[in-house]
């Protein structure tokens, strides 16, 4: 504008100069100032004005062009920067218009959803990513969010469940902003997959909740166990004494049965609290599942088909066989209850190798090798609303008296205590799959020998019996004596060590594991066996306070008698320990007390093989 005025001024000056020049020529030459001069003057002025206008316009256009070029350059740099941000962002970027039609789809969006950019551009994002029945609801939700989105420059964050191209559900967290560009609305969203993170958080919350309830339950069950040990142990003496008095014999039978039920309940509670005295060993899970399948086939309704898919090369798992059987049975019974109109139960095994992420996702103890056992049904499925409560103790949807709600909490506790993990997948109306992961067996442990369950056999050896509960100690002493043994009772590890130190001879150390005092039963046994490698040891416990006795301890192979126990079990375990031959280094040489069970087993297998031919 300034330049224009300057040019006009210059032109005006030129007119004035021309006029002055003309006047001067007139004054000097004296010629008349006629029409030609005036016309020349006007023409000169007009030319000057036109010239000024023309120049000014040229200058303006060139300035405008320069500014436009600068703007374009800036816009290009900013677009390149935006593309670079989108490309290098860890989260997926999706741009849509106000109707949800995809305008931009980053490389990460391809990875997250399985849909390529080419496929996604121009399609409706909701159709692409949301399951059919949820689409209308999703659209309505987005419509409600849109005004809010347009009014907040910082955008909004929300969570949603989307569908991967392959059909898997993905839980995402999105942060969206709306922009008005050229009179239309554009929605930019950065989308993050939080499926794994949420699974890990849920596992942690579940673990903390279970830990708290478990502490309480475990403590109570432990006390009950000690009381039950006294009841179940002494009732047989009473029953023996009153066997000729039918009314009293009936009462003792009732007490005995109630105690048995109490023992079963405390065992469930301890198992849930992960404080069950476990005896892990190498297990061939295929064998176990085949046995289970036979049992189910015989007992389940015929409208339930039972299918096994067992990996022939399955590794040995390391877990408590008895507990694993009851865990699998629990899952199978739940499956049956969910298939009242019939269906298919599939039992499958597989080897899996977990990285840290996978191990965390199923709540397993560490990254490594696991044996996977899957129990899948085609039943009712579990509604989403209750899915996170099914492992809670006493949670049941079954009628009163039909379910205690302890089944799954026991399974959960057992699997966790074994260092494994568990996961559940369920779709309402389609069925449920429970998957258990058990650690692969690394060490070779002694296989328990077969014993004759029917006979109670005593002995005359001397037993050092260490037990810190006075009542239990007294009862065990009486029971051991009734089996013919000589007993030296001790109230704790220190007393036991003093007795051994004084040179008192004894053949077997029978000790509780969890005891008050400086040393627990395991440590006491380690110390005694270190002094006398040939010493036989039998542990007892109602409560596995720590992990199973690991490798590296001298008493690792020693047997464990879980509390509460009956006289017959005590007698059998004692004989098994006393009759196990020990080599010079104190390592047990497994020679079973009775080979009858093994022989019978062998003959049974052999004859069925022969039948099969
Ligand atoms: N396979 C399944 N299909 C459908 N729902 C299941 C399945 N497994 C468990 N559930 C649900 O989880 C709840 C808890 O199961 P859990 O085994 O802990 O207890 P319960 O079966 O009810 O009782 P209990 O096992 O003590 O007899 C069940 O009541 C049921 O609602
Ligand atoms: Mg159950």
XYZ file of C-alpha atoms and ligand atoms in Angstrom:
645
model
C 0.000 0.000 0.000
C 2.836 2.315 0.893
C 4.625 1.531 -2.297
C 1.501 2.336 -4.256
C 1.246 5.807 -2.689
C 4.902 6.410 -3.339
C 4.470 5.536 -6.994
C 1.405 7.834 -7.252
C 3.389 10.640 -5.678
C 6.229 10.024 -8.114
C 3.789 10.153 -11.054
C 2.244 13.363 -9.698
C 5.684 14.851 -9.373
C 6.341 13.856 -12.958
C 3.150 15.709 -14.092
C 4.161 18.801 -12.146
C 7.684 18.662 -13.580
C 6.241 18.291 -17.124
C 3.916 21.269 -16.516
C 6.724 23.410 -15.145
C 8.869 22.449 -18.138
C 6.106 23.483 -20.526
C 5.519 26.776 -18.744
C 9.235 27.449 -18.758
C 9.460 26.766 -22.498
C 6.555 29.078 -22.997
C 8.148 31.879 -20.990
C 11.457 31.505 -22.786
C 10.261 31.075 -26.363
C 7.219 33.244 -25.985
C 5.230 30.884 -28.116
C 1.608 30.548 -27.199
C 0.368 27.973 -24.635
C -2.065 26.406 -26.928
C -4.152 23.265 -27.073
C -1.309 20.915 -28.135
C 0.611 21.662 -24.948
C -2.424 21.109 -22.773
C -3.160 17.793 -24.489
C 0.481 16.750 -24.129
C 0.292 17.606 -20.449
C -2.898 15.607 -19.835
C -1.553 12.660 -21.863
C 1.658 12.693 -19.849
C -0.356 12.736 -16.605
C -2.613 9.895 -17.794
C 0.354 7.745 -18.834
C 2.012 8.394 -15.500
C -1.133 7.325 -13.572
C -1.610 4.182 -15.684
C 2.031 3.321 -15.263
C 1.786 3.745 -11.506
C -1.322 1.563 -11.340
C 0.262 -1.144 -13.462
C 3.444 -1.234 -11.416
C 1.591 -1.270 -8.124
C -0.570 -4.211 -9.221
C 2.462 -6.188 -10.397
C 4.208 -5.590 -7.105
C 1.122 -6.642 -5.142
C 0.629 -9.846 -7.109
C 4.231 -10.825 -6.686
C 3.993 -10.186 -2.940
C 0.838 -12.251 -2.713
C 2.459 -15.083 -4.640
C 5.433 -15.043 -2.307
C 3.216 -15.183 0.759
C 1.167 -18.017 -0.738
C 4.329 -19.989 -1.538
C 5.547 -19.475 1.999
C 2.235 -20.644 3.403
C 2.246 -23.720 1.170
C 5.760 -24.549 2.286
C 4.766 -24.220 5.922
C 1.665 -26.342 5.367
C 3.742 -29.039 3.664
C 6.286 -29.080 6.486
C 3.511 -29.327 9.038
C 1.784 -32.146 7.084
C 5.104 -34.008 6.884
C 5.597 -33.528 10.602
C 2.061 -34.814 11.301
C 2.678 -37.868 9.097
C 5.961 -38.529 10.912
C 4.242 -38.253 14.316
C 1.488 -40.620 13.178
C 3.960 -43.094 11.676
C 6.259 -43.203 14.686
C 3.524 -43.140 17.334
C 3.336 -46.344 19.375
C -0.445 -46.170 19.281
C -2.610 -46.685 16.220
C -3.981 -43.562 14.509
C -7.433 -43.484 12.973
C -9.046 -40.440 11.386
C -12.725 -40.407 10.536
C -15.329 -37.859 9.530
C -18.313 -37.080 11.738
C -20.148 -40.131 10.341
C -17.329 -42.508 11.195
C -16.024 -42.964 7.630
C -12.302 -43.694 7.739
C -10.063 -40.943 6.255
C -6.705 -42.051 7.591
C -5.451 -45.421 8.965
C -1.892 -45.767 10.236
C 0.447 -48.737 10.011
C -0.130 -49.425 13.728
C -3.889 -49.422 13.100
C -3.265 -52.204 10.571
C -1.319 -54.160 13.171
C -3.920 -53.588 15.869
C -6.994 -54.523 13.864
C -5.738 -56.775 11.087
C -7.389 -54.505 8.422
C -5.039 -52.878 5.893
C -5.136 -49.150 5.107
C -6.492 -49.916 1.641
C -9.337 -51.959 3.083
C -10.137 -49.462 5.815
C -10.140 -46.157 3.860
C -13.661 -45.072 2.987
C -15.411 -47.693 5.118
C -17.436 -47.162 8.261
C -15.111 -47.686 11.245
C -17.932 -49.041 13.392
C -18.851 -51.697 10.790
C -15.202 -52.672 10.591
C -14.384 -52.862 14.290
C -17.498 -53.452 16.345
C -19.390 -56.740 16.689
C -22.696 -56.697 14.848
C -25.077 -56.721 17.850
C -23.216 -53.853 19.526
C -22.974 -51.522 16.505
C -26.137 -49.474 17.103
C -25.285 -48.912 20.742
C -21.739 -47.924 19.811
C -22.938 -45.405 17.217
C -25.363 -43.844 19.680
C -22.584 -43.535 22.223
C -20.321 -41.836 19.664
C -23.113 -39.449 18.629
C -23.547 -38.444 22.254
C -19.816 -37.923 22.611
C -19.473 -35.818 19.450
C -20.752 -32.462 20.821
C -18.623 -32.965 23.909
C -15.685 -33.780 21.681
C -16.151 -30.633 19.582
C -16.285 -28.447 22.685
C -13.164 -29.806 24.367
C -9.907 -28.911 22.677
C -8.041 -31.498 24.745
C -10.329 -34.286 23.549
C -11.689 -37.231 25.471
C -10.474 -40.693 26.482
C -12.601 -43.791 26.459
C -12.370 -47.572 26.566
C -14.105 -49.949 24.219
C -14.073 -53.574 23.160
C -13.311 -53.958 19.461
C -13.076 -56.937 17.166
C -9.861 -57.949 15.427
C -10.224 -59.073 11.830
C -9.649 -62.668 13.033
C -12.584 -62.379 15.443
C -10.654 -61.969 18.721
C -11.845 -59.283 21.101
C -9.419 -56.474 21.879
C -9.853 -54.061 24.732
C -8.684 -50.601 23.641
C -8.176 -47.203 25.164
C -8.687 -44.340 22.697
C -8.007 -40.606 22.964
C -10.002 -38.622 20.417
C -10.070 -34.991 19.352
C -12.352 -33.223 16.879
C -11.168 -30.615 14.356
C -13.165 -28.300 12.101
C -11.439 -28.248 8.714
C -12.999 -26.364 5.816
C -16.444 -26.434 7.435
C -16.432 -30.192 8.119
C -15.638 -32.171 11.275
C -12.688 -34.543 11.386
C -12.129 -36.885 14.340
C -8.580 -37.950 15.139
C -8.114 -40.908 17.476
C -5.035 -42.539 18.939
C -5.888 -46.101 19.933
C -3.971 -48.336 22.338
C -4.399 -52.092 22.970
C -4.832 -52.590 26.732
C -6.032 -56.219 26.664
C -2.867 -57.688 28.201
C -2.470 -54.851 30.678
C -6.022 -55.256 31.906
C -5.626 -59.045 32.200
C -2.501 -58.558 34.302
C -4.240 -55.973 36.509
C -7.201 -58.267 37.018
C -4.897 -61.141 37.914
C -3.169 -58.934 40.458
C -6.424 -57.764 42.037
C -7.702 -61.350 42.106
C -4.442 -62.530 43.653
C -4.575 -59.851 46.348
C -8.196 -60.590 47.148
C -7.510 -64.322 47.305
C -4.464 -63.716 49.464
C -6.505 -61.797 52.033
C -9.378 -64.287 52.184
C -6.870 -67.139 52.046
C -4.961 -65.898 55.092
C -8.130 -65.943 57.148
C -9.486 -69.210 55.819
C -6.141 -70.959 56.106
C -5.700 -69.901 59.729
C -9.125 -71.171 60.749
C -8.803 -74.412 58.802
C -5.414 -75.072 60.394
C -6.895 -74.865 63.897
C -9.811 -77.078 62.877
C -7.437 -79.629 61.470
C -5.665 -80.043 64.765
C -8.996 -80.563 66.537
C -10.180 -82.986 63.871
C -6.957 -84.954 64.138
C -7.793 -85.641 67.764
C -11.412 -86.557 66.940
C -10.803 -88.794 63.913
C -7.885 -90.437 65.653
C -9.582 -91.247 68.947
C -13.032 -92.130 67.661
C -11.741 -95.492 66.472
C -10.602 -96.337 69.992
C -14.078 -95.432 71.266
C -15.776 -97.369 68.469
C -13.693 -100.382 69.371
C -14.670 -100.085 73.018
C -18.434 -99.767 72.381
C -18.772 -102.174 69.466
C -20.994 -104.470 71.564
C -23.373 -101.632 72.450
C -25.350 -100.854 69.262
C -26.810 -97.434 70.318
C -23.375 -96.157 71.364
C -21.771 -97.711 68.288
C -24.263 -95.769 66.120
C -23.370 -92.526 67.912
C -19.647 -93.041 67.423
C -20.340 -93.743 63.734
C -22.220 -90.452 63.492
C -19.336 -88.579 65.153
C -16.876 -90.269 62.825
C -18.882 -89.326 59.720
C -19.289 -85.720 60.888
C -15.539 -85.540 61.493
C -14.946 -86.896 57.994
C -17.174 -84.188 56.526
C -15.331 -81.599 58.618
C -12.025 -82.932 57.330
C -13.243 -82.728 53.728
C -14.367 -79.124 54.263
C -11.129 -78.015 55.927
C -9.241 -79.715 53.138
C -11.200 -77.631 50.587
C -10.569 -74.479 52.567
C -6.863 -75.168 52.892
C -6.667 -75.941 49.230
C -8.325 -72.633 48.390
C -6.037 -70.817 50.819
C -3.096 -72.447 49.036
C -2.025 -73.951 52.326
C -2.794 -77.551 51.515
C 0.008 -79.932 52.376
C 0.814 -80.887 48.778
C 2.908 -83.817 47.686
C 3.976 -82.861 44.196
C 5.400 -85.565 41.989
C 5.909 -86.222 38.286
C 2.553 -86.865 36.680
C 1.649 -88.134 33.263
C -1.424 -85.947 32.759
C -2.522 -88.000 29.747
C -2.868 -91.068 31.985
C -4.826 -89.040 34.471
C -7.164 -87.622 31.824
C -7.756 -91.033 30.275
C -8.689 -92.367 33.696
C -10.941 -89.370 34.247
C -12.578 -89.789 30.840
C -13.402 -93.425 31.679
C -14.897 -92.401 34.992
C -16.968 -89.651 33.383
C -18.147 -91.930 30.613
C -19.449 -94.353 33.202
C -21.139 -91.758 35.391
C -22.316 -88.887 33.167
C -25.587 -88.895 31.254
C -25.343 -90.490 27.825
C -26.307 -87.223 26.127
C -22.902 -85.825 27.059
C -20.236 -86.854 24.581
C -16.719 -87.120 26.024
C -13.829 -86.428 23.693
C -10.092 -86.545 24.464
C -7.399 -84.784 22.451
C -4.160 -85.747 24.173
C -0.725 -84.721 22.931
C 1.258 -87.951 22.580
C 4.517 -86.164 23.434
C 3.231 -84.445 26.540
C 5.847 -83.588 29.188
C 5.521 -84.847 32.727
C 3.930 -82.227 34.994
C 5.000 -81.545 38.558
C 1.981 -81.423 40.864
C 0.042 -83.306 43.517
C -1.729 -86.131 41.731
C -4.637 -86.466 44.156
C -5.324 -82.754 44.182
C -5.047 -82.517 40.403
C -7.553 -85.341 39.993
C -10.055 -83.622 42.233
C -9.460 -80.263 40.500
C -10.163 -81.842 37.094
C -13.178 -83.683 38.460
C -14.503 -80.388 39.839
C -14.162 -78.751 36.436
C -15.805 -81.723 34.719
C -18.748 -81.647 37.141
C -19.196 -77.908 36.561
C -19.174 -78.613 32.828
C -21.793 -81.331 33.232
C -23.991 -78.989 35.291
C -23.792 -76.457 32.462
C -24.910 -79.052 29.859
C -28.179 -80.322 31.283
C -29.549 -80.762 27.740
C -26.454 -82.600 26.603
C -23.364 -81.471 24.767
C -19.691 -82.250 24.334
C -16.939 -82.271 26.944
C -13.439 -82.099 25.515
C -10.332 -82.954 27.529
C -7.109 -81.870 25.841
C -3.411 -81.623 26.681
C -0.585 -79.686 25.073
C 2.956 -78.511 25.859
C 3.422 -74.740 25.986
C 6.418 -72.460 26.442
C 5.585 -69.153 28.103
C 7.391 -65.851 27.867
C 6.935 -63.398 30.728
C 3.902 -61.779 29.085
C 2.001 -65.037 28.598
C 2.915 -66.275 32.067
C 1.616 -63.049 33.627
C -1.579 -63.229 31.589
C -2.557 -66.582 33.127
C -1.080 -65.811 36.544
C 1.617 -68.510 36.277
C 4.672 -68.227 38.488
C 7.429 -67.753 35.907
C 8.277 -67.810 32.223
C 9.122 -71.337 31.080
C 7.708 -74.755 30.186
C 4.175 -75.704 31.162
C 1.810 -78.586 30.600
C -1.565 -77.296 29.442
C -4.790 -79.106 30.328
C -7.983 -77.883 28.733
C -11.518 -78.779 29.794
C -14.051 -77.393 27.331
C -17.814 -77.728 27.374
C -20.583 -76.680 25.006
C -22.888 -75.640 27.839
C -24.668 -72.486 28.942
C -21.527 -70.371 29.226
C -20.894 -67.878 32.010
C -22.493 -64.408 31.864
C -19.907 -61.625 31.664
C -21.315 -60.019 34.816
C -20.360 -62.968 37.026
C -17.236 -64.119 35.214
C -14.903 -62.296 37.568
C -16.556 -63.749 40.659
C -16.542 -67.450 39.822
C -13.245 -68.117 41.623
C -14.446 -66.432 44.814
C -15.023 -68.851 47.671
C -18.700 -69.618 48.284
C -19.783 -67.993 45.014
C -22.345 -70.260 43.363
C -25.309 -69.817 41.058
C -26.557 -73.287 41.915
C -29.557 -73.925 44.164
C -28.991 -74.029 47.891
C -27.674 -77.453 48.784
C -26.513 -78.158 45.212
C -23.259 -76.196 45.230
C -21.026 -74.855 47.954
C -19.206 -72.508 45.593
C -15.874 -73.886 46.770
C -15.136 -75.942 43.640
C -13.413 -73.328 41.503
C -11.772 -71.557 44.415
C -10.148 -74.886 45.326
C -8.998 -75.395 41.756
C -7.607 -71.852 41.684
C -5.797 -72.280 45.015
C -4.341 -75.637 44.042
C -3.090 -74.455 40.650
C -1.484 -71.350 42.136
C 0.117 -73.283 44.975
C 1.565 -75.642 42.392
C 3.244 -72.714 40.625
C 0.854 -72.911 37.672
C -1.853 -70.725 36.193
C -5.474 -70.881 35.119
C -7.628 -69.054 32.607
C -11.237 -69.171 31.544
C -12.909 -68.318 28.254
C -16.650 -68.332 28.072
C -19.346 -67.243 25.663
C -22.908 -67.202 26.839
C -24.940 -69.835 25.040
C -21.859 -71.368 23.392
C -19.815 -72.889 26.220
C -16.857 -72.523 28.535
C -13.215 -73.523 28.400
C -11.059 -73.736 31.496
C -7.330 -74.038 30.835
C -4.887 -75.090 33.536
C -1.122 -74.672 33.249
C 1.109 -76.848 35.420
C 4.879 -76.547 35.618
C 6.820 -79.164 33.689
C 8.578 -81.658 35.983
C 12.309 -80.964 36.063
C 13.590 -83.300 38.724
C 13.089 -86.985 39.098
C 11.360 -87.711 42.383
C 10.612 -91.011 44.034
C 7.393 -92.504 42.837
C 5.198 -93.525 45.743
C 5.132 -97.280 46.043
C 1.899 -99.225 46.048
C 0.781 -100.330 49.487
C -1.859 -102.618 50.706
C -4.566 -100.236 51.850
C -6.547 -102.818 53.769
C -4.196 -104.079 56.461
C -3.114 -102.109 59.533
C 0.390 -103.275 60.379
C 2.236 -102.006 63.448
C 5.820 -102.491 64.583
C 8.156 -102.516 67.528
C 10.651 -99.827 66.528
C 11.261 -96.645 68.526
C 9.824 -93.406 67.207
C 10.862 -89.893 68.158
C 7.567 -87.997 67.849
C 7.837 -84.181 67.609
C 4.588 -82.230 67.785
C 3.999 -78.842 69.393
C 0.247 -79.167 69.967
C -0.133 -80.882 73.356
C -3.445 -82.644 72.572
C -2.268 -83.906 69.213
C 1.047 -85.093 70.730
C -0.773 -87.001 73.424
C -3.129 -88.610 70.949
C -0.373 -89.593 68.522
C 1.655 -91.090 71.347
C -1.308 -93.250 72.385
C -1.956 -94.246 68.806
C 1.670 -95.165 68.091
C 1.805 -97.182 71.286
C -1.402 -98.988 70.297
C 0.392 -100.004 67.094
C 3.166 -101.533 69.190
C 5.815 -98.822 68.777
C 7.930 -97.338 71.544
C 7.485 -93.546 71.588
C 9.731 -90.705 72.719
C 7.588 -87.534 72.658
C 9.128 -84.073 72.149
C 7.320 -80.693 72.171
C 9.656 -78.880 69.771
C 12.835 -79.103 67.724
C 15.102 -78.068 70.594
C 13.762 -80.848 72.820
C 14.147 -83.372 70.011
C 17.758 -82.333 69.348
C 18.527 -82.601 73.073
C 17.123 -86.157 73.108
C 19.169 -87.126 70.038
C 22.241 -85.393 71.470
C 21.940 -87.426 74.694
C 22.451 -90.563 72.613
C 18.922 -91.979 73.099
C 18.441 -94.558 70.331
C 15.420 -94.300 67.978
C 14.601 -95.591 64.481
C 12.388 -92.928 62.966
C 11.754 -89.230 63.350
C 8.037 -88.437 63.051
C 7.690 -84.657 63.048
C 5.133 -81.943 62.421
C 6.376 -79.383 59.882
C 4.931 -76.118 61.160
C 6.080 -75.678 64.740
C 6.773 -72.812 67.075
C 10.433 -72.393 67.964
C 13.716 -71.719 66.205
C 13.520 -74.685 63.814
C 10.540 -76.049 61.899
C 10.115 -79.767 61.230
C 11.940 -79.677 57.903
C 14.955 -77.933 59.399
C 14.971 -80.283 62.380
C 14.944 -83.281 60.028
C 17.704 -81.779 57.869
C 19.868 -81.309 60.934
C 19.254 -84.797 62.311
C 19.767 -86.530 58.962
C 23.001 -84.589 58.496
C 24.225 -86.189 61.733
C 22.756 -89.635 60.959
C 22.171 -90.218 57.227
C 20.406 -93.553 57.708
C 17.689 -92.006 59.896
C 14.164 -92.539 58.538
C 11.900 -89.518 58.536
C 8.129 -89.137 58.263
C 6.649 -85.637 58.116
C 3.132 -84.649 59.011
C 1.350 -81.375 58.348
C -2.048 -79.846 57.949
C -0.574 -76.768 56.524
C 2.085 -76.244 53.909
C 3.485 -72.986 55.103
C 6.011 -72.597 52.339
C 6.674 -74.072 48.944
C 7.089 -77.839 48.757
C 10.400 -78.992 50.143
C 12.662 -78.246 47.246
C 15.733 -79.938 45.859
C 18.972 -79.507 47.761
C 17.563 -80.624 51.104
C 18.651 -83.974 52.448
C 15.118 -84.916 53.479
C 13.600 -84.014 50.108
C 12.363 -87.528 49.345
C 10.890 -88.155 52.814
C 7.159 -88.914 52.816
C 4.493 -86.622 54.228
C 1.346 -87.663 56.075
C -1.327 -84.969 55.655
C -3.440 -84.079 58.716
C -6.002 -85.101 59.761
C -5.217 -88.801 59.295
C -6.650 -92.092 60.374
C -4.809 -94.760 62.289
C -4.584 -96.984 59.214
C -2.894 -94.226 57.192
C -0.450 -93.495 60.003
C 0.381 -97.194 60.325
C 0.899 -97.559 56.568
C 3.093 -94.506 56.201
C 5.218 -95.561 59.177
C 5.819 -98.998 57.736
C 6.558 -97.518 54.345
C 9.189 -95.220 55.854
C 10.691 -97.865 58.118
C 10.808 -100.520 55.413
C 12.371 -98.310 52.758
C 15.918 -99.575 52.412
C 18.567 -96.877 52.705
C 21.958 -96.961 51.013
C 25.261 -95.981 52.654
C 24.738 -92.285 51.877
C 21.269 -92.384 53.393
C 19.435 -92.211 50.055
C 16.302 -94.312 50.110
C 16.233 -97.347 47.825
C 12.571 -97.691 46.948
C 11.453 -101.199 47.784
C 7.741 -101.241 48.435
C 6.479 -102.712 51.669
C 3.902 -104.700 49.740
C 4.197 -105.330 46.045
C 0.743 -106.829 45.897
C -0.947 -103.680 44.543
C 1.707 -103.326 41.822
C 1.406 -106.961 40.809
C -2.367 -106.716 40.661
C -2.100 -103.566 38.610
C 0.348 -105.220 36.227
C -1.813 -108.342 35.827
C -4.870 -106.178 35.239
C -3.126 -104.152 32.518
C -1.646 -107.262 30.977
C -4.977 -109.036 30.772
C -6.674 -105.995 29.208
C -3.825 -105.801 26.665
C -4.380 -109.459 25.852
C -8.117 -108.860 25.570
C -7.450 -105.978 23.235
C -5.579 -108.158 20.767
N -18.347 -74.877 32.960
C -19.163 -73.952 33.467
N -20.205 -73.483 32.718
C -21.038 -72.542 33.227
N -20.920 -71.983 34.457
C -19.915 -72.410 35.245
C -18.992 -73.399 34.792
N -18.085 -73.596 35.774
C -18.442 -72.783 36.799
N -19.534 -72.066 36.485
C -20.180 -71.044 37.334
O -19.308 -70.719 38.405
C -19.947 -70.912 39.654
C -18.926 -71.333 40.691
O -18.426 -72.616 40.407
P -17.832 -73.494 41.601
O -17.387 -74.781 41.037
O -16.848 -72.673 42.349
O -19.073 -73.693 42.556
P -20.370 -74.604 42.329
O -20.153 -75.546 41.192
O -21.530 -73.696 42.230
O -20.420 -75.393 43.672
P -19.479 -76.639 44.084
O -18.416 -76.777 43.079
O -18.942 -76.258 45.413
O -20.403 -77.794 44.128
C -21.024 -71.936 39.376
O -22.086 -71.832 40.310
C -21.455 -71.557 37.956
O -22.337 -70.473 37.982
Mg -18.364 -76.728 41.075
